[in-house]
Every structure is written in C-alpha cells, then in structure tokens.
C-alpha cells in the first residue's frame, strides 16, 4: 500500500522555505535544521494561504516564463483595476508564492514611476530597501526613499548602528537564469564551515526602509531592458569562466555577484553588461553592440564616481571597479582609464582605512569584496609596469598592517588545505614585490644595491616557503625534473598552486629585466635565472592546457607573454604564440598581445639582446595593459 505523500508546508521555518524544502514544523527546531546544523526560526503570524510574494521576483519582458504566464497576468490586472486597490511592491521581508507580476516585469522597485503593463523595461532595487507605498502617501512622489544595499541595521535617522559581524548559517546563494530557475548550491554550502555573508543576506528582522530626500535612486535601481536578455545569458554562459583564483565552495563567483549584488546596484550591473556587450560585439563583429557597450560603460563609471553613499557601497564600488577594468583589458585601448580606476580604488581604500582607524563604524568587506581587492592589487602591479603609480598596493599594504581584511572576510573558516586565504595573501605579497621592482627601476636616481638585494632576498624566501609547502613541492619537483608520470586531475587547490607558482616565476622575470646590469653583476647568483623561470611558466601553462578544457580561466596572458619574450627556445616561443592564436576567440586583447609578442621576439632575435616591450609599445603608439 502506497503511503500518501504529505503536502509541502507553506508555513515552515525560514530556513526550509528559503531552501524550498519540506519542513516538519518541529518546535523549537525542525528536524531538517537539526540535521544540517542551521538556525531555525518561524515568522509570527504567517498564514498558509499568505499572498506575500518572495524576494527575487524578477520578470524579463519577452522571456519564456513571462509569456507562459500572460493569461494569469491579464486576469490579475483586470481584478486589480476593478477593485481599485493600489498594488504593493515587494518588500524586504517578502517571500515568493509563485504568483505572476502585475506589470509583467520586475515588481521590486523604489521609483515612483511604475511602468504600465507591457513596459519594455524591468526594474530591480535591493530587496532590503524597496520602498513601501501606502494609499495615504501615494500622492507624495516628489520625495522618494532611496534604494541602497543594506550593510547593517538602520534606524529611522538613517545612521548606521554599530556593526557586529555575524554569520547567517541559513544563507544559501541562489544562482539566477532567464528561466527563473534558482539552482541552489550543494550541501557543502550548508556546512558549519561555510561563511555566510552578512553583507549580502540580511536577517529579516533587521530590514528597514532608508529615506534620503533629495538623493537620486539611480545609483541602486537597476533597469533591465529587453535588449539585456541576450547579454545576461552570454554573461552567465561565457563570461563567468573568466575568474582566475578559485575556491572549492564558490567556483561560480561571477554568477554569485550577478544574482546577489549586480541586480541591486546599477553601476555594477551596467559595468557587467558593458563588459559582456563588448565581448559579444567582438565575437559577432557588431559595431552597434560596441556603441552600446561604450554607453553602458560610461554610465557605470559616472554612477560609481558620483555615488554619494560610498561609505555604504564600499564593497559594491570595489566590485564595480573590477568589472570596469575587465572592460578596459578587453578593449586594450590605452592605459589612462585603467590607471584612473585604480587611483579611485586607492582613494576608496584610504578613506575606508582612515575611517576604520579613527574608530568609525566602517562597513566590513565580505568574501567577494576582499577577493576583488586582492585582484585589483594584481592589476595595480601590472599598471606599475607601464608607468602607473602603484598607489593602490601601497594603500593595501598600509590597510593590511592595521586590519586583516582577508581574515575578516572569512570569519569562521578554519585553516585547511582548501582554504583560500593563504592563496590571497601570497598573491598580494607577490604583487607588492613586483610593484616595488618597477618603482625601483623608475627612480630618477639609481637605487642602491642594498634595495635590489632586499628584493632578491625576499624572492628567495618566497621560493623556500613554496618548496616547503606539501601541496606545492610535488609541482616544483615535476617542472624541475619532468617525468612521464603526470597527475591528470587538476583540483581547485592544485590550480591555485599552479597559478601562484607561475606568478612567482613572472616576478622573477620582471626582476631580471628591470635590474640594471651593473647592479646585477654585484649580486650573488642565488636566484634562478630568467630563462629557467620562463621555462617553468610554460611547463605549468601546458600542464593546465592539457588537463583542463579551453577557457579564459586557463590562459594566463601576461605570464605567457613574459615567458615568450624571455625564452630563447624556439619551440617554447612557437607554443606560446600558438596558444595566443587559439585564445583569440576569447577577446581582441589576446590578438593584440600575440602581435606584440611576435614583434618583440623579432626585434630581440635581430638585435641579439633583450628589448623593453614598453618601448616597442611606445614606438607603435599602442600602449595597453596586458
């Protein structure tokens, strides 16, 4: 006899409803939360037939989901018009009951101009700050509450209450797609060791509306037009594979950023759409898409620089700058904008550090923002090689000496072989070292031998630390003494080790190319040669290319370029050039890098000596960041 399946509860605990699973409604803690170790709480006064909608009620015009619900939408609209009741927008504590939107688009918005049915745009504002409209106040649309991402509880005075970091174990990121499917992550996200991000998911009890008369809502309100459907799909399918250093818990960090941050902050959303549109335009050779990408990029930059709430939007601004730099890298069109964005990021870090040092209640970085800040440090090092000031790395160095933002971003993650924190710290240390090398080489007065000797000693110590690491030592043994036995599986941890090792060898090459010849003769030869470092980079890169599918994540343009111009092995040079040729489908910057590499190799082979690739760029009037 078949057992009757119990109906799915609509009145279960908050954790079970958030994960869309059945709840046995055990009090005080249900069995599911007990088994998974989650916090279990029940909303007071929530009825089973509640019509309260759920957050992330996103509707795309002309999407498959919207068309399938068109009849129900029209029915709801007719009922609303006959009753004369004012439609309520989605509030911060709302939960989804699956009903269609009355406007056939996004219902969550903080703008007074609600679009009519059939509007071409969808509007998103942060769910924790959506304005509540009442019948008595419907006529007062000249003063609007501003939709901003919340970073902590706020009172009526709009002043931040002292922030106390806490971990919401029930936080489960949902990844977004055009068919309205929110695919939850695996059970590893629900473990006690997984840090919830309080900056992205606030407890429902702390949600409040923040009214700021006289300020524009455009900084936080996202408008999704019908032309964005293709861009969003391209971003989720293609552009999410561009991230470099990964962690096993959140490989889809770009998807996480889109669904949890970009949909609620217009500058970030426009920066992502601009980057995606530029890549798609290069793929399709569509000049119109290039124009639209430029417009979205300009809009994103102007909104970011003009944001009046940077203290609240610190992490969002950092992530926005990251994607603006992705646009600049893909465009490969000069260095001015690239360096200007890094200077802006340095200003943000300095202001945040001073505020934190003075005892102010500074918004802490989450695990996304801290990672982006480290990655921006790597870009600042690249900019230093072409004349950048390197100020962001100096600001980060001062910031880290006063406040360990990397450790604070992962508050409850214990040390383990899969921990991302050591990778981020080593990456930042290598960027410090390389930026210092470039600054020493640009000094008007030659740097003393002691300064270069200090840098060399630092590189030797880093190499010794790497060789003593149980995860890295086997890799070093393979590249120094190749064998026929090669581990075919490249885990997340091993991928990060390979990338960090290649980065270290890239710094070694920069050291040998930047140090004056007279200085190099006075230093002992304890550091490996640039030729050996180039060989090791190529071996590491070929290892990744053999055992991982082709993707921009597995191509290291700058490191391969350094190896290509330093290696004297024709076979290695040909392999690097062929790799760049095959990678040109990922962006026009790969083609420009290949052409520059070919030119530098040709000049060096003719002159029989090293050539500064920056001089070659200047000679061709084509400076860009590799």
JSON list of C-alpha atoms in Angstrom, two decimals, residues 273-402:
[
{"chain": "A", "resi": 273, "resn": "UNK", "atom": "CA", "xyz": [26.58, 44.46, -19.13]},
{"chain": "A", "resi": 274, "resn": "UNK", "atom": "CA", "xyz": [29.16, 46.75, -20.78]},
{"chain": "A", "resi": 275, "resn": "UNK", "atom": "CA", "xyz": [31.91, 44.15, -20.45]},
{"chain": "A", "resi": 276, "resn": "UNK", "atom": "CA", "xyz": [29.62, 41.41, -21.73]},
{"chain": "A", "resi": 277, "resn": "UNK", "atom": "CA", "xyz": [28.39, 43.52, -24.66]},
{"chain": "A", "resi": 278, "resn": "UNK", "atom": "CA", "xyz": [31.96, 44.36, -25.68]},
{"chain": "A", "resi": 279, "resn": "UNK", "atom": "CA", "xyz": [32.93, 40.69, -25.69]},
{"chain": "A", "resi": 280, "resn": "UNK", "atom": "CA", "xyz": [29.81, 39.73, -27.64]},
{"chain": "A", "resi": 281, "resn": "UNK", "atom": "CA", "xyz": [30.45, 42.52, -30.15]},
{"chain": "A", "resi": 282, "resn": "UNK", "atom": "CA", "xyz": [33.96, 41.20, -30.76]},
{"chain": "A", "resi": 283, "resn": "UNK", "atom": "CA", "xyz": [32.58, 37.71, -31.23]},
{"chain": "A", "resi": 284, "resn": "UNK", "atom": "CA", "xyz": [29.84, 38.81, -33.66]},
{"chain": "A", "resi": 285, "resn": "UNK", "atom": "CA", "xyz": [31.71, 41.78, -35.22]},
{"chain": "A", "resi": 286, "resn": "UNK", "atom": "CA", "xyz": [28.72, 44.00, -34.39]},
{"chain": "A", "resi": 287, "resn": "UNK", "atom": "CA", "xyz": [29.56, 47.76, -34.35]},
{"chain": "A", "resi": 288, "resn": "UNK", "atom": "CA", "xyz": [26.18, 48.60, -32.81]},
{"chain": "A", "resi": 289, "resn": "UNK", "atom": "CA", "xyz": [26.96, 46.41, -29.81]},
{"chain": "A", "resi": 290, "resn": "UNK", "atom": "CA", "xyz": [30.29, 48.21, -29.44]},
{"chain": "A", "resi": 291, "resn": "UNK", "atom": "CA", "xyz": [28.46, 51.54, -29.26]},
{"chain": "A", "resi": 292, "resn": "UNK", "atom": "CA", "xyz": [26.02, 50.22, -26.68]},
{"chain": "A", "resi": 293, "resn": "UNK", "atom": "CA", "xyz": [28.86, 48.74, -24.65]},
{"chain": "A", "resi": 294, "resn": "UNK", "atom": "CA", "xyz": [30.62, 52.11, -24.60]},
{"chain": "A", "resi": 295, "resn": "UNK", "atom": "CA", "xyz": [27.41, 53.81, -23.43]},
{"chain": "A", "resi": 296, "resn": "UNK", "atom": "CA", "xyz": [26.84, 51.31, -20.64]},
{"chain": "A", "resi": 297, "resn": "UNK", "atom": "CA", "xyz": [30.48, 51.59, -19.59]},
{"chain": "A", "resi": 298, "resn": "UNK", "atom": "CA", "xyz": [30.33, 55.39, -19.42]},
{"chain": "A", "resi": 299, "resn": "UNK", "atom": "CA", "xyz": [27.12, 55.20, -17.43]},
{"chain": "A", "resi": 300, "resn": "UNK", "atom": "CA", "xyz": [28.61, 52.71, -14.97]},
{"chain": "A", "resi": 301, "resn": "UNK", "atom": "CA", "xyz": [31.72, 54.83, -14.41]},
{"chain": "A", "resi": 302, "resn": "UNK", "atom": "CA", "xyz": [29.79, 58.08, -13.96]},
{"chain": "A", "resi": 303, "resn": "UNK", "atom": "CA", "xyz": [27.39, 56.48, -11.48]},
{"chain": "A", "resi": 304, "resn": "UNK", "atom": "CA", "xyz": [30.24, 54.94, -9.50]},
{"chain": "A", "resi": 305, "resn": "UNK", "atom": "CA", "xyz": [32.30, 58.11, -9.30]},
{"chain": "A", "resi": 306, "resn": "UNK", "atom": "CA", "xyz": [29.20, 60.15, -8.44]},
{"chain": "A", "resi": 307, "resn": "UNK", "atom": "CA", "xyz": [27.87, 57.83, -5.75]},
{"chain": "A", "resi": 308, "resn": "UNK", "atom": "CA", "xyz": [27.08, 59.86, -2.64]},
{"chain": "A", "resi": 309, "resn": "UNK", "atom": "CA", "xyz": [26.98, 56.80, -0.39]},
{"chain": "A", "resi": 310, "resn": "UNK", "atom": "CA", "xyz": [30.40, 55.26, -1.00]},
{"chain": "A", "resi": 311, "resn": "UNK", "atom": "CA", "xyz": [30.75, 54.50, 2.71]},
{"chain": "A", "resi": 312, "resn": "UNK", "atom": "CA", "xyz": [27.77, 52.18, 2.44]},
{"chain": "A", "resi": 313, "resn": "UNK", "atom": "CA", "xyz": [28.67, 50.96, -1.05]},
{"chain": "A", "resi": 314, "resn": "UNK", "atom": "CA", "xyz": [32.36, 50.30, -0.38]},
{"chain": "A", "resi": 315, "resn": "UNK", "atom": "CA", "xyz": [32.30, 46.64, -1.38]},
{"chain": "A", "resi": 316, "resn": "UNK", "atom": "CA", "xyz": [29.94, 47.25, -4.30]},
{"chain": "A", "resi": 317, "resn": "UNK", "atom": "CA", "xyz": [32.18, 50.03, -5.59]},
{"chain": "A", "resi": 318, "resn": "UNK", "atom": "CA", "xyz": [35.26, 47.79, -5.39]},
{"chain": "A", "resi": 319, "resn": "UNK", "atom": "CA", "xyz": [33.49, 45.07, -7.39]},
{"chain": "A", "resi": 320, "resn": "UNK", "atom": "CA", "xyz": [32.25, 47.65, -9.92]},
{"chain": "A", "resi": 321, "resn": "UNK", "atom": "CA", "xyz": [35.79, 48.94, -10.46]},
{"chain": "A", "resi": 322, "resn": "UNK", "atom": "CA", "xyz": [36.92, 45.36, -11.04]},
{"chain": "A", "resi": 323, "resn": "UNK", "atom": "CA", "xyz": [34.46, 44.88, -13.91]},
{"chain": "A", "resi": 324, "resn": "UNK", "atom": "CA", "xyz": [35.28, 48.32, -15.32]},
{"chain": "A", "resi": 325, "resn": "UNK", "atom": "CA", "xyz": [38.90, 47.15, -15.52]},
{"chain": "A", "resi": 326, "resn": "UNK", "atom": "CA", "xyz": [37.75, 43.96, -17.22]},
{"chain": "A", "resi": 327, "resn": "UNK", "atom": "CA", "xyz": [36.21, 46.19, -19.88]},
{"chain": "A", "resi": 328, "resn": "UNK", "atom": "CA", "xyz": [39.47, 48.13, -20.26]},
{"chain": "A", "resi": 329, "resn": "UNK", "atom": "CA", "xyz": [41.50, 44.92, -20.56]},
{"chain": "A", "resi": 330, "resn": "UNK", "atom": "CA", "xyz": [39.20, 43.53, -23.22]},
{"chain": "A", "resi": 331, "resn": "UNK", "atom": "CA", "xyz": [39.19, 46.81, -25.15]},
{"chain": "A", "resi": 332, "resn": "UNK", "atom": "CA", "xyz": [43.02, 47.05, -24.94]},
{"chain": "A", "resi": 333, "resn": "UNK", "atom": "CA", "xyz": [42.96, 50.74, -25.80]},
{"chain": "A", "resi": 334, "resn": "UNK", "atom": "CA", "xyz": [45.42, 52.71, -23.71]},
{"chain": "A", "resi": 335, "resn": "UNK", "atom": "CA", "xyz": [46.26, 52.92, -20.04]},
{"chain": "A", "resi": 336, "resn": "UNK", "atom": "CA", "xyz": [44.78, 56.22, -18.82]},
{"chain": "A", "resi": 337, "resn": "UNK", "atom": "CA", "xyz": [41.33, 54.96, -17.84]},
{"chain": "A", "resi": 338, "resn": "UNK", "atom": "CA", "xyz": [42.81, 51.80, -16.36]},
{"chain": "A", "resi": 339, "resn": "UNK", "atom": "CA", "xyz": [45.15, 53.76, -14.10]},
{"chain": "A", "resi": 340, "resn": "UNK", "atom": "CA", "xyz": [42.45, 56.27, -13.19]},
{"chain": "A", "resi": 341, "resn": "UNK", "atom": "CA", "xyz": [40.15, 53.49, -11.95]},
{"chain": "A", "resi": 342, "resn": "UNK", "atom": "CA", "xyz": [42.97, 52.09, -9.82]},
{"chain": "A", "resi": 343, "resn": "UNK", "atom": "CA", "xyz": [43.59, 55.54, -8.34]},
{"chain": "A", "resi": 344, "resn": "UNK", "atom": "CA", "xyz": [39.89, 55.75, -7.48]},
{"chain": "A", "resi": 345, "resn": "UNK", "atom": "CA", "xyz": [40.10, 52.35, -5.79]},
{"chain": "A", "resi": 346, "resn": "UNK", "atom": "CA", "xyz": [43.12, 53.58, -3.81]},
{"chain": "A", "resi": 347, "resn": "UNK", "atom": "CA", "xyz": [41.10, 56.60, -2.68]},
{"chain": "A", "resi": 348, "resn": "UNK", "atom": "CA", "xyz": [38.33, 54.27, -1.50]},
{"chain": "A", "resi": 349, "resn": "UNK", "atom": "CA", "xyz": [40.76, 52.09, 0.45]},
{"chain": "A", "resi": 350, "resn": "UNK", "atom": "CA", "xyz": [42.48, 55.11, 2.05]},
{"chain": "A", "resi": 351, "resn": "UNK", "atom": "CA", "xyz": [39.17, 56.62, 3.12]},
{"chain": "A", "resi": 352, "resn": "UNK", "atom": "CA", "xyz": [37.99, 53.28, 4.48]},
{"chain": "A", "resi": 353, "resn": "UNK", "atom": "CA", "xyz": [41.26, 52.76, 6.36]},
{"chain": "A", "resi": 354, "resn": "UNK", "atom": "CA", "xyz": [41.23, 56.25, 7.91]},
{"chain": "A", "resi": 355, "resn": "UNK", "atom": "CA", "xyz": [37.62, 55.87, 8.95]},
{"chain": "A", "resi": 356, "resn": "UNK", "atom": "CA", "xyz": [38.30, 52.46, 10.47]},
{"chain": "A", "resi": 357, "resn": "UNK", "atom": "CA", "xyz": [41.45, 53.70, 12.25]},
{"chain": "A", "resi": 358, "resn": "UNK", "atom": "CA", "xyz": [39.55, 56.65, 13.73]},
{"chain": "A", "resi": 359, "resn": "UNK", "atom": "CA", "xyz": [37.10, 54.28, 15.36]},
{"chain": "A", "resi": 360, "resn": "UNK", "atom": "CA", "xyz": [34.27, 54.82, 12.93]},
{"chain": "A", "resi": 361, "resn": "UNK", "atom": "CA", "xyz": [31.80, 52.10, 12.09]},
{"chain": "A", "resi": 362, "resn": "UNK", "atom": "CA", "xyz": [33.22, 51.06, 8.74]},
{"chain": "A", "resi": 363, "resn": "UNK", "atom": "CA", "xyz": [31.38, 48.57, 6.57]},
{"chain": "A", "resi": 364, "resn": "UNK", "atom": "CA", "xyz": [33.45, 45.37, 6.55]},
{"chain": "A", "resi": 365, "resn": "UNK", "atom": "CA", "xyz": [34.33, 43.65, 3.31]},
{"chain": "A", "resi": 366, "resn": "UNK", "atom": "CA", "xyz": [32.68, 40.37, 2.52]},
{"chain": "A", "resi": 367, "resn": "UNK", "atom": "CA", "xyz": [34.41, 37.38, 0.95]},
{"chain": "A", "resi": 368, "resn": "UNK", "atom": "CA", "xyz": [33.65, 38.75, -2.54]},
{"chain": "A", "resi": 369, "resn": "UNK", "atom": "CA", "xyz": [34.95, 42.24, -1.89]},
{"chain": "A", "resi": 370, "resn": "UNK", "atom": "CA", "xyz": [38.15, 41.07, -0.21]},
{"chain": "A", "resi": 371, "resn": "UNK", "atom": "CA", "xyz": [38.94, 38.79, -3.14]},
{"chain": "A", "resi": 372, "resn": "UNK", "atom": "CA", "xyz": [38.29, 41.57, -5.64]},
{"chain": "A", "resi": 373, "resn": "UNK", "atom": "CA", "xyz": [40.52, 43.91, -3.66]},
{"chain": "A", "resi": 374, "resn": "UNK", "atom": "CA", "xyz": [43.39, 41.42, -3.88]},
{"chain": "A", "resi": 375, "resn": "UNK", "atom": "CA", "xyz": [42.78, 41.01, -7.61]},
{"chain": "A", "resi": 376, "resn": "UNK", "atom": "CA", "xyz": [42.81, 44.79, -8.02]},
{"chain": "A", "resi": 377, "resn": "UNK", "atom": "CA", "xyz": [46.22, 44.74, -6.36]},
{"chain": "A", "resi": 378, "resn": "UNK", "atom": "CA", "xyz": [47.43, 42.42, -9.12]},
{"chain": "A", "resi": 379, "resn": "UNK", "atom": "CA", "xyz": [46.15, 44.88, -11.72]},
{"chain": "A", "resi": 380, "resn": "UNK", "atom": "CA", "xyz": [47.89, 47.73, -9.91]},
{"chain": "A", "resi": 381, "resn": "UNK", "atom": "CA", "xyz": [51.12, 45.78, -10.25]},
{"chain": "A", "resi": 382, "resn": "UNK", "atom": "CA", "xyz": [50.51, 45.44, -13.99]},
{"chain": "A", "resi": 383, "resn": "UNK", "atom": "CA", "xyz": [49.82, 49.16, -14.25]},
{"chain": "A", "resi": 384, "resn": "UNK", "atom": "CA", "xyz": [53.10, 49.86, -12.45]},
{"chain": "A", "resi": 385, "resn": "UNK", "atom": "CA", "xyz": [54.94, 48.14, -15.28]},
{"chain": "A", "resi": 386, "resn": "UNK", "atom": "CA", "xyz": [53.65, 50.72, -17.78]},
{"chain": "A", "resi": 387, "resn": "UNK", "atom": "CA", "xyz": [54.04, 53.82, -15.61]},
{"chain": "A", "resi": 388, "resn": "UNK", "atom": "CA", "xyz": [51.28, 53.51, -13.02]},
{"chain": "A", "resi": 389, "resn": "UNK", "atom": "CA", "xyz": [51.86, 54.93, -9.55]},
{"chain": "A", "resi": 390, "resn": "UNK", "atom": "CA", "xyz": [51.27, 51.67, -7.68]},
{"chain": "A", "resi": 391, "resn": "UNK", "atom": "CA", "xyz": [49.38, 53.64, -5.03]},
{"chain": "A", "resi": 392, "resn": "UNK", "atom": "CA", "xyz": [46.65, 51.04, -4.56]},
{"chain": "A", "resi": 393, "resn": "UNK", "atom": "CA", "xyz": [49.16, 48.39, -3.48]},
{"chain": "A", "resi": 394, "resn": "UNK", "atom": "CA", "xyz": [50.76, 50.85, -1.08]},
{"chain": "A", "resi": 395, "resn": "UNK", "atom": "CA", "xyz": [47.32, 51.61, 0.35]},
{"chain": "A", "resi": 396, "resn": "UNK", "atom": "CA", "xyz": [46.56, 47.91, 0.68]},
{"chain": "A", "resi": 397, "resn": "UNK", "atom": "CA", "xyz": [49.88, 47.35, 2.42]},
{"chain": "A", "resi": 398, "resn": "UNK", "atom": "CA", "xyz": [49.03, 50.03, 4.98]},
{"chain": "A", "resi": 399, "resn": "UNK", "atom": "CA", "xyz": [45.50, 48.70, 5.30]},
{"chain": "A", "resi": 400, "resn": "UNK", "atom": "CA", "xyz": [46.70, 45.14, 5.95]},
{"chain": "A", "resi": 401, "resn": "UNK", "atom": "CA", "xyz": [49.14, 46.31, 8.61]},
{"chain": "A", "resi": 402, "resn": "UNK", "atom": "CA", "xyz": [46.25, 47.81, 10.58]}
]
